[in-house]
Coordinates of C-alpha atoms in Angstrom, one line a residue:
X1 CA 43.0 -17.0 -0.9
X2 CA 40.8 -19.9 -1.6
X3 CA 37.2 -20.3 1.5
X4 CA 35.6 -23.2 1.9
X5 CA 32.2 -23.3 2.1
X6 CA 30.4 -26.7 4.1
X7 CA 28.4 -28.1 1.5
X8 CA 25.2 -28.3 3.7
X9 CA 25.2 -24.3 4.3
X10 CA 24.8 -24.1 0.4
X11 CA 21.8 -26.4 0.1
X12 CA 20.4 -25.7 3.4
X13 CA 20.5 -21.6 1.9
X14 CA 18.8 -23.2 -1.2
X15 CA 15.9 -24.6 -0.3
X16 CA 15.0 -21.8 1.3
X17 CA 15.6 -19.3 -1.5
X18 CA 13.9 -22.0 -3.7
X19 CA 10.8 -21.8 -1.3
X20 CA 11.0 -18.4 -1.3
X21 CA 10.9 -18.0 -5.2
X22 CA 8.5 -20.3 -5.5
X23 CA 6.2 -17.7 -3.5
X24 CA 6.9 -14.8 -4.9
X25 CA 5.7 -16.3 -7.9
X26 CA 2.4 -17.7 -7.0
X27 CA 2.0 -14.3 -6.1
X28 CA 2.8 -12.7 -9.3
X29 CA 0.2 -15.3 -10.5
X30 CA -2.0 -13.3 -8.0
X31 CA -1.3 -10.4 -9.6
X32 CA -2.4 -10.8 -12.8
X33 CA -5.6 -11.9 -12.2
X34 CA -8.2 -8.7 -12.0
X35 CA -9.7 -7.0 -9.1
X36 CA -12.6 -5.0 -8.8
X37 CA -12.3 -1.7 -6.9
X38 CA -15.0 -1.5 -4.2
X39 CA -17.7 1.0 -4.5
X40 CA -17.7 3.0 -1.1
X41 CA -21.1 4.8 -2.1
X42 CA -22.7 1.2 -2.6
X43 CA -21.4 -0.4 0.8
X44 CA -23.8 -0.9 3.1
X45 CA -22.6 -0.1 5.9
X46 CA -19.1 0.8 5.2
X47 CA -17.0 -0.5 7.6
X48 CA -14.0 1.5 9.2
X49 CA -11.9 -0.6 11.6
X50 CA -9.4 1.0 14.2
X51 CA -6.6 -1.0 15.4
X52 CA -4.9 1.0 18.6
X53 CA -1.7 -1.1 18.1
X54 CA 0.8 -0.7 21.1
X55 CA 3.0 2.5 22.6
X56 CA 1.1 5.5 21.7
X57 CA -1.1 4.0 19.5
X58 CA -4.0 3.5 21.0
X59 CA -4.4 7.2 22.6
X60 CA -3.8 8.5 19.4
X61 CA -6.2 6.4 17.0
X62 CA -8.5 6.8 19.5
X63 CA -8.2 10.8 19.1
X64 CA -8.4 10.9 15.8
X65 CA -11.6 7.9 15.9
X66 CA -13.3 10.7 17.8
X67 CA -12.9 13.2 15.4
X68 CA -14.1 11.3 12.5
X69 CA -17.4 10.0 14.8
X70 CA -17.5 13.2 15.3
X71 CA -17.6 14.8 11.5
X72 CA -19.0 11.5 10.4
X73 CA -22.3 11.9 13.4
X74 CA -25.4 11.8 10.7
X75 CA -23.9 9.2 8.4
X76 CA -23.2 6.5 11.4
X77 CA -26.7 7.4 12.8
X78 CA -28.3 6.8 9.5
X79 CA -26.3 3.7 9.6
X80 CA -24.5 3.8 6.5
X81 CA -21.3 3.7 8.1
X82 CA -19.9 2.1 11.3
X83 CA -17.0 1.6 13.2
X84 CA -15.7 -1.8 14.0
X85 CA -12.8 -1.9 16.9
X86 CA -10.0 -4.7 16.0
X87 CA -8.6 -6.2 18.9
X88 CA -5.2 -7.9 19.7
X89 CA -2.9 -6.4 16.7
X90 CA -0.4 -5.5 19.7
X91 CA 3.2 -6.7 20.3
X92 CA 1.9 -9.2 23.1
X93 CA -0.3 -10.7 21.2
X94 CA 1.9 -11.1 17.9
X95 CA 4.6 -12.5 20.2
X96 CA 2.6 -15.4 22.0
X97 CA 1.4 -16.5 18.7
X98 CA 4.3 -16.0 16.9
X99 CA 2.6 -14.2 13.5
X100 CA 2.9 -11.0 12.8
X101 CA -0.9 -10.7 12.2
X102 CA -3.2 -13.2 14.4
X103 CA -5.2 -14.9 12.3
X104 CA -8.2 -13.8 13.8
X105 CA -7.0 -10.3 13.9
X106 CA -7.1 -10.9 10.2
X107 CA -10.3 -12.3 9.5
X108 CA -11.0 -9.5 11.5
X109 CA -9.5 -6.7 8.9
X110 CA -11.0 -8.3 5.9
X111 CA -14.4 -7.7 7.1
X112 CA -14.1 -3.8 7.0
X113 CA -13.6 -1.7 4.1
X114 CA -10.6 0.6 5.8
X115 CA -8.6 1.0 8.3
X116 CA -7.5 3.2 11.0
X117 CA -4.5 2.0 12.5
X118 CA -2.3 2.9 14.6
X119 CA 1.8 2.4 15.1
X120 CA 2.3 -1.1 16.1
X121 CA 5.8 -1.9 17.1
X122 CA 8.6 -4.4 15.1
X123 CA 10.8 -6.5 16.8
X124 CA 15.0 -6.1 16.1
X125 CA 17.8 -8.3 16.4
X126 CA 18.8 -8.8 20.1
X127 CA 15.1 -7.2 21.9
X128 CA 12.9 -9.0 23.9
X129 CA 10.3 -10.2 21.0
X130 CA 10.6 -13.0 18.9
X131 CA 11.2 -12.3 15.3
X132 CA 8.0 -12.2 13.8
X133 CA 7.6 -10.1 10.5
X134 CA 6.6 -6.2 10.7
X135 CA 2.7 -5.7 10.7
X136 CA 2.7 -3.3 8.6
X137 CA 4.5 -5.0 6.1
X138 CA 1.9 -8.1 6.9
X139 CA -1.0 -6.3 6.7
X140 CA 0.4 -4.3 3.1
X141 CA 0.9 -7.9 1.7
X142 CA -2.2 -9.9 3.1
X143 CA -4.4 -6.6 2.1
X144 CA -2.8 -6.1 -1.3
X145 CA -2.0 -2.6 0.1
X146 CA 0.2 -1.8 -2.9
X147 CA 0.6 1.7 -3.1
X148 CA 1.8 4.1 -0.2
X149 CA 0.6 7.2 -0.8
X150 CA 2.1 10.2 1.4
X151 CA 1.6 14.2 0.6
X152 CA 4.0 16.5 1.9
X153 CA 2.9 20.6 1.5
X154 CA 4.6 23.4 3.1
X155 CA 3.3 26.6 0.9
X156 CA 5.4 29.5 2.3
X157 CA 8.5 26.8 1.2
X158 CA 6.3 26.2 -2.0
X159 CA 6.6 22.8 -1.3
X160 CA 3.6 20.3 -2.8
X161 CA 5.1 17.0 -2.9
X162 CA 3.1 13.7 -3.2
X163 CA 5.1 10.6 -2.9
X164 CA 3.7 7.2 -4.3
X165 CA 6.1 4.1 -2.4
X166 CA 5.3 0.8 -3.7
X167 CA 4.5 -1.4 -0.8
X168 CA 4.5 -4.6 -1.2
X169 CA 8.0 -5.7 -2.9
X170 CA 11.4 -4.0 -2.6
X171 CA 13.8 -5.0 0.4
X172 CA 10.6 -5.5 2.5
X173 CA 8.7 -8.0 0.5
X174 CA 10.6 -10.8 2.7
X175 CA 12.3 -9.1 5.3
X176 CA 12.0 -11.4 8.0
X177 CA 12.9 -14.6 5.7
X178 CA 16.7 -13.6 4.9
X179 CA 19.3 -16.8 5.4
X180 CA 22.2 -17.0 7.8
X181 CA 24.8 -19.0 5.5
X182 CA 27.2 -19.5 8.0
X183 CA 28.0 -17.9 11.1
X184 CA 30.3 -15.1 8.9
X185 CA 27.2 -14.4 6.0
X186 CA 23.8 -13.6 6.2
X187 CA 22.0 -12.5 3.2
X188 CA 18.7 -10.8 2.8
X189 CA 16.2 -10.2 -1.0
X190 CA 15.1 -7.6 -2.7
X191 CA 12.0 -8.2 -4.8
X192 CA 11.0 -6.0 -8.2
X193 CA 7.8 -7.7 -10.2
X194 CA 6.8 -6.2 -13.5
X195 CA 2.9 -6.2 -12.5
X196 CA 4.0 -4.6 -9.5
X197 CA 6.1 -2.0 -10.7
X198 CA 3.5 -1.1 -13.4
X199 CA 0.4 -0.9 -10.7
X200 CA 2.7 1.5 -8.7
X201 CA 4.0 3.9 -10.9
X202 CA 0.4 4.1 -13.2
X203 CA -1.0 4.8 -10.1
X204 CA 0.9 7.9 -9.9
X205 CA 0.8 8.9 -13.4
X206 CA -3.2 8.7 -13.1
X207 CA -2.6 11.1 -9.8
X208 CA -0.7 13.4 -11.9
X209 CA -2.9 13.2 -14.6
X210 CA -6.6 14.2 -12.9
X211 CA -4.4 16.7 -10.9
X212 CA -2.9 18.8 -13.2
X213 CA 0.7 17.8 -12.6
X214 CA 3.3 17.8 -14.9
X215 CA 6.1 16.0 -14.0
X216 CA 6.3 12.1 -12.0
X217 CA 9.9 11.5 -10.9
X218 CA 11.6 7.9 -11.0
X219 CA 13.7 7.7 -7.8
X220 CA 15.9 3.9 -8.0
X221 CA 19.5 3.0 -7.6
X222 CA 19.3 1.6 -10.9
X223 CA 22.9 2.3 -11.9
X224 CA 23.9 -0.1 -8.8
X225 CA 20.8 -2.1 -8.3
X226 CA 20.6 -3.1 -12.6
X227 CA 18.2 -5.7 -12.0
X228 CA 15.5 -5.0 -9.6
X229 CA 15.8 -1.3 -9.4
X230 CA 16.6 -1.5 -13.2
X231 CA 13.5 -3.0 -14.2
X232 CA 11.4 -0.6 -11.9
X233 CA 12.8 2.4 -13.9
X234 CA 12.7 0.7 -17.2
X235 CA 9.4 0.6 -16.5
X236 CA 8.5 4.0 -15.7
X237 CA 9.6 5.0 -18.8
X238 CA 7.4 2.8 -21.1
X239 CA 4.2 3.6 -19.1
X240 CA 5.1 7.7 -19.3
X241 CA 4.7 7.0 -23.2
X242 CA 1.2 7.0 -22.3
X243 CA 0.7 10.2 -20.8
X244 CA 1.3 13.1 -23.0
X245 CA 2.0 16.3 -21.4
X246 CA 3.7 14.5 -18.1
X247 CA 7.1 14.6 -17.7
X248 CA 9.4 12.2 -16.6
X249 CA 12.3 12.5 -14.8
X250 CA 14.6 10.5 -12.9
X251 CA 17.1 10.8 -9.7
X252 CA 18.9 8.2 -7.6
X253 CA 17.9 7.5 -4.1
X254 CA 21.3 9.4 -2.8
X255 CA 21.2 12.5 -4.9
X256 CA 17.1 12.8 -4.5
X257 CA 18.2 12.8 -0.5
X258 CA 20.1 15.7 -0.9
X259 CA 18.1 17.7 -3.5
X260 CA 14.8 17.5 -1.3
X261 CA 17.1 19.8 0.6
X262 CA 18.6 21.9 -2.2
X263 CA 16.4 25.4 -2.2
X264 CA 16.7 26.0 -5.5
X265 CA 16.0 22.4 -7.0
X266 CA 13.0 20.9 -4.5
X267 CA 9.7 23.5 -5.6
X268 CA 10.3 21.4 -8.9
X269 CA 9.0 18.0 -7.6
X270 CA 5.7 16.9 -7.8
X271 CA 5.1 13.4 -7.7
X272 CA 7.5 10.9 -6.6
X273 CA 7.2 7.1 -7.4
X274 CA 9.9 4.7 -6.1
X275 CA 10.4 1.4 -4.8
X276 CA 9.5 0.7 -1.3
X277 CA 12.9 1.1 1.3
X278 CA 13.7 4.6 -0.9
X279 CA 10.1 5.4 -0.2
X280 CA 10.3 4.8 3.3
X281 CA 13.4 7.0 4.1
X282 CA 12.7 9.6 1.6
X283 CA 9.2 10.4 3.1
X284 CA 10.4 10.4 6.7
X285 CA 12.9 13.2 5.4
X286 CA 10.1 15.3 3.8
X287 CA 8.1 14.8 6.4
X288 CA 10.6 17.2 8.9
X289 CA 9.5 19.8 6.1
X290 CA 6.1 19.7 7.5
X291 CA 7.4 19.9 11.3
X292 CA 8.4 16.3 11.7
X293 CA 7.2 12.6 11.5
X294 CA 4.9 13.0 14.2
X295 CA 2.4 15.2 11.9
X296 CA 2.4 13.5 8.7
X297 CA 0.1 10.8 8.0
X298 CA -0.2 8.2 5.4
X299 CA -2.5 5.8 2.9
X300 CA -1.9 2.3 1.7
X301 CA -3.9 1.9 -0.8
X302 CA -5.2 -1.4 -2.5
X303 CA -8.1 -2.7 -5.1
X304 CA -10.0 -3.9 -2.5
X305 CA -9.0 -2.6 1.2
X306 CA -7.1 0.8 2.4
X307 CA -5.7 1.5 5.4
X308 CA -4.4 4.6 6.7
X309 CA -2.1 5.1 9.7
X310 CA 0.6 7.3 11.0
X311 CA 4.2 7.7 9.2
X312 CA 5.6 7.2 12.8
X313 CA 6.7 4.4 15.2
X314 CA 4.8 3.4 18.3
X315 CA 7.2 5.7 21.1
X316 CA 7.7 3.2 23.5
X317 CA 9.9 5.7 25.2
X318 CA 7.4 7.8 26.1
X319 CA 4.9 4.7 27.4
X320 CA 7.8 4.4 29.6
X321 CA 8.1 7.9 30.6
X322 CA 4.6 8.3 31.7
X323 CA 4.3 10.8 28.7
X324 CA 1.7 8.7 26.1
X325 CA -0.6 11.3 27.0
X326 CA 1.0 14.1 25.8
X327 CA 1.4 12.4 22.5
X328 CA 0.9 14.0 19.5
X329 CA -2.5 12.7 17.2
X330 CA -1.9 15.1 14.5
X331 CA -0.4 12.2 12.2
X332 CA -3.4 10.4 12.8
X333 CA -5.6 13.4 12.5
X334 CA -3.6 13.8 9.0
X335 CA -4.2 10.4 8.3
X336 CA -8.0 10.7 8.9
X337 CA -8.3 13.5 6.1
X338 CA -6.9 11.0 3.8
X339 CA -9.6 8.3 4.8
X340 CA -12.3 10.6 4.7
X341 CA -11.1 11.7 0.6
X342 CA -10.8 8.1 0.2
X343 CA -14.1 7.0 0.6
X344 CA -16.2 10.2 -0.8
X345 CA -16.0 12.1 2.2
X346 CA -14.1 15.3 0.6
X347 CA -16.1 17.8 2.3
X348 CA -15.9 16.3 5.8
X349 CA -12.4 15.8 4.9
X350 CA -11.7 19.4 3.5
X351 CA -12.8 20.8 7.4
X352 CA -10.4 18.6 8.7
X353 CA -7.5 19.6 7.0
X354 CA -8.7 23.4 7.5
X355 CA -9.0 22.5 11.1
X356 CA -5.6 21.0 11.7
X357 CA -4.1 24.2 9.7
X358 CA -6.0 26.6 11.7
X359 CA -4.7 24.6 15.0
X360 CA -1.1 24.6 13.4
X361 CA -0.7 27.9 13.1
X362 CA -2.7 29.4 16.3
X363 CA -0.7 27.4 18.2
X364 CA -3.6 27.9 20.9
X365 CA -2.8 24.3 22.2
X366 CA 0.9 23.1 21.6
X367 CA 2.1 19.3 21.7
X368 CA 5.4 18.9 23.1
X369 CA 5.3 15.3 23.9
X370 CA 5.7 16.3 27.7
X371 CA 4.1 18.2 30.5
X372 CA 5.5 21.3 28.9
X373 CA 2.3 21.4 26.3
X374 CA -1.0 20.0 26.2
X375 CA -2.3 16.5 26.1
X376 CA -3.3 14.7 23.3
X377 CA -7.1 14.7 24.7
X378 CA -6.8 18.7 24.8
X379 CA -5.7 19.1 21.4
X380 CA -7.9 16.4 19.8
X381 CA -10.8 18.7 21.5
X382 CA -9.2 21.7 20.3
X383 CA -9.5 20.7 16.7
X384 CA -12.8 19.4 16.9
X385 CA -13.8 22.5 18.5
X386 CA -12.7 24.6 15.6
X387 CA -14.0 21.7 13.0
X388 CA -17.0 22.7 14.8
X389 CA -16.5 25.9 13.6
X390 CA -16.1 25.3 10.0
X391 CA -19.5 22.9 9.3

């Protein structure tokens, strides 16, 4: 059976792949050029911007902001650090403009050292927005946010996992630029760099490394995938030449899935480096490990910027319900230990953590995401009560 295929569809489809590889490699240019990490003990004042973003966003960044003003009280009022609210990174407001960041949201970002942000909500085929790219996966990009960094410990399962998601290529490099061929074939990229690839996966040998791990797993599809995933795990295995007394393993995407499961096989994972859709789903399936999505919190991590944000979406089902105030801030909370560790902060950041265990397991105030448990103002003053407690 022999298809025809209108001539125009072909070169219409590529010029815009041409465009689109003509991008990608002005940014590995990019790439290779050096950048200085900032100095957070020299920054004067450091900066921490909070972006509500839509759904429950807003009530719980603005939780967690209170916590951190809160364990943060003698360093803002010696003015070495303040907090710097970002308006208009909502829905609305990406939609009328028709970017996924507004440019001056973005101006906005780059004049802070990290970010707090909360769950800001991606349009889909066939919903009432227009399609503008995912924020996050703006902000990742225009940031140089390239590695994802999300822990996952459950002791009395003896599980201490830290996963290490590269964030700025993959299948979500250039989500939003896929080609409709005809009106039977659409395709959509996936994007593997070698500069990229080597920042994300020395990134997490150098975690293992000053923590006294032993073993970094590869996780790819590189038996299907040859030539992006390929190159990712080809990779991995040069740089753990380099670090004597690590192990490296790797899984595919599909078996990992089910081993993070397996009882007898997950205690034996440590750290996790993979490309960034694998990273994505796999973290979201650790996370119910540790409760659920809603408790787990995340870092995206660059030379210059970080940002650190929930693992979850923005609930618009429960704006709807009249139930955003029962929403639950621990992934924010969670989030906020990581941005306090970032920035030098361990001790404040140590209580934190403590705190939220301590509220975990008292289970003196309990989230249910409705009237059945507490709000998420009650529980915010919960753990700052008993933060209180531990300074």
């Amino acid at each position: 059976m022999f298809f025809t295929i209108k001539s125009g569809d072909v070169i219409d489809a590529a010029e815009i792949f041409t465009r689109l590889l003509e991008e990608q490699l002005q940014r590995v240019e990019r790439m290779k050029k050096d950048t200085t990490p900032i100095d957070y003990e020299n920054c004067s004042p450091l900066i921490i911007g909070v972006a509500g973003g839509d759904g429950i966003g807003p009530a719980i960044t603005e939780a967690a902001r209170n916590v951190l003003e809160f364990l943060l009280k003698d360093a803002i009022s010696e003015g070495k650090i303040l907090f710097k609210d970002i308006e208009g990174l909502t829905i609305e407001k990406r939609a009328a403009v028709n970017k996924a960041i507004p440019d001056e949201v973005l101006t906005a970002l780059k004049d802070c050292h990290v970010i707090l942000k909360g769950p800001t909500t991606t349009p889909q085929q066939g919903d009432e927005w227009p399609n503008v790219e995912s924020a996050n996966v703006a902000m990742r990009k225009e940031l140089d946010l390239y590695a994802n960094v999300r822990p996952v410990r459950v002791p009395d399962k003896g599980l201490d996992w830290i996963f290490f998601r590269e964030n700025t290529e993959g299948a979500y490099a250039v989500g939003s630029k896929g080609i409709d061929i005809t009106e039977d074939l659409a395709v959509d990229f996936t994007i593997t760099t070698t500069q990229g690839s080597k920042r994300i996966i020395r990134t997490a040998f150098e975690y293992a490394k000053q923590n006294g791990k032993t073993r970094v797993t590869a996780v790819t599809k590189a038996n299907i995938i040859k030539k992006t995933d390929g190159k990712f795990l080809n990779i991995a295995k040069e740089i753990a030449k380099d670090y004597t007394g690590i192990e490296l393993d790797d899984w595919y995407v599909d078996i990992m899935a089910a081993k993070l499961i397996d009882e007898k096989r997950r205690s034996q994972f440590q750290v996790l480096v993979m490309p960034n859709l694998y990273g994505d789903i796999l973290t979201d399936e650790a996370a119910e490990f540790q409760v659920g999505v809603g408790t787990a919190g995340s870092a995206n991590i660059g030379s210059r910027y970080a940002m650190f944000e929930a693992i979850h979406g923005s609930a618009p089902r429960m704006v709807a319900e009249g139930r955003a105030i029962y929403a639950d801030p621990a992934s924010m909370l969670r989030a906020s230990v990581m941005l306090l560790n970032h920035i030098g902060r361990q001790k404040e950041g140590e209580i934190l953590e403590k705190a939220l265990d301590i509220c975990s397991s008292e289970k003196k105030f309990s989230i249910t995401g409705r009237d059945t448990g507490c709000t998420c103002e009650e529980f915010t003053a919960y753990v700052m009560e008993t933060c209180n407690k531990l300074v």
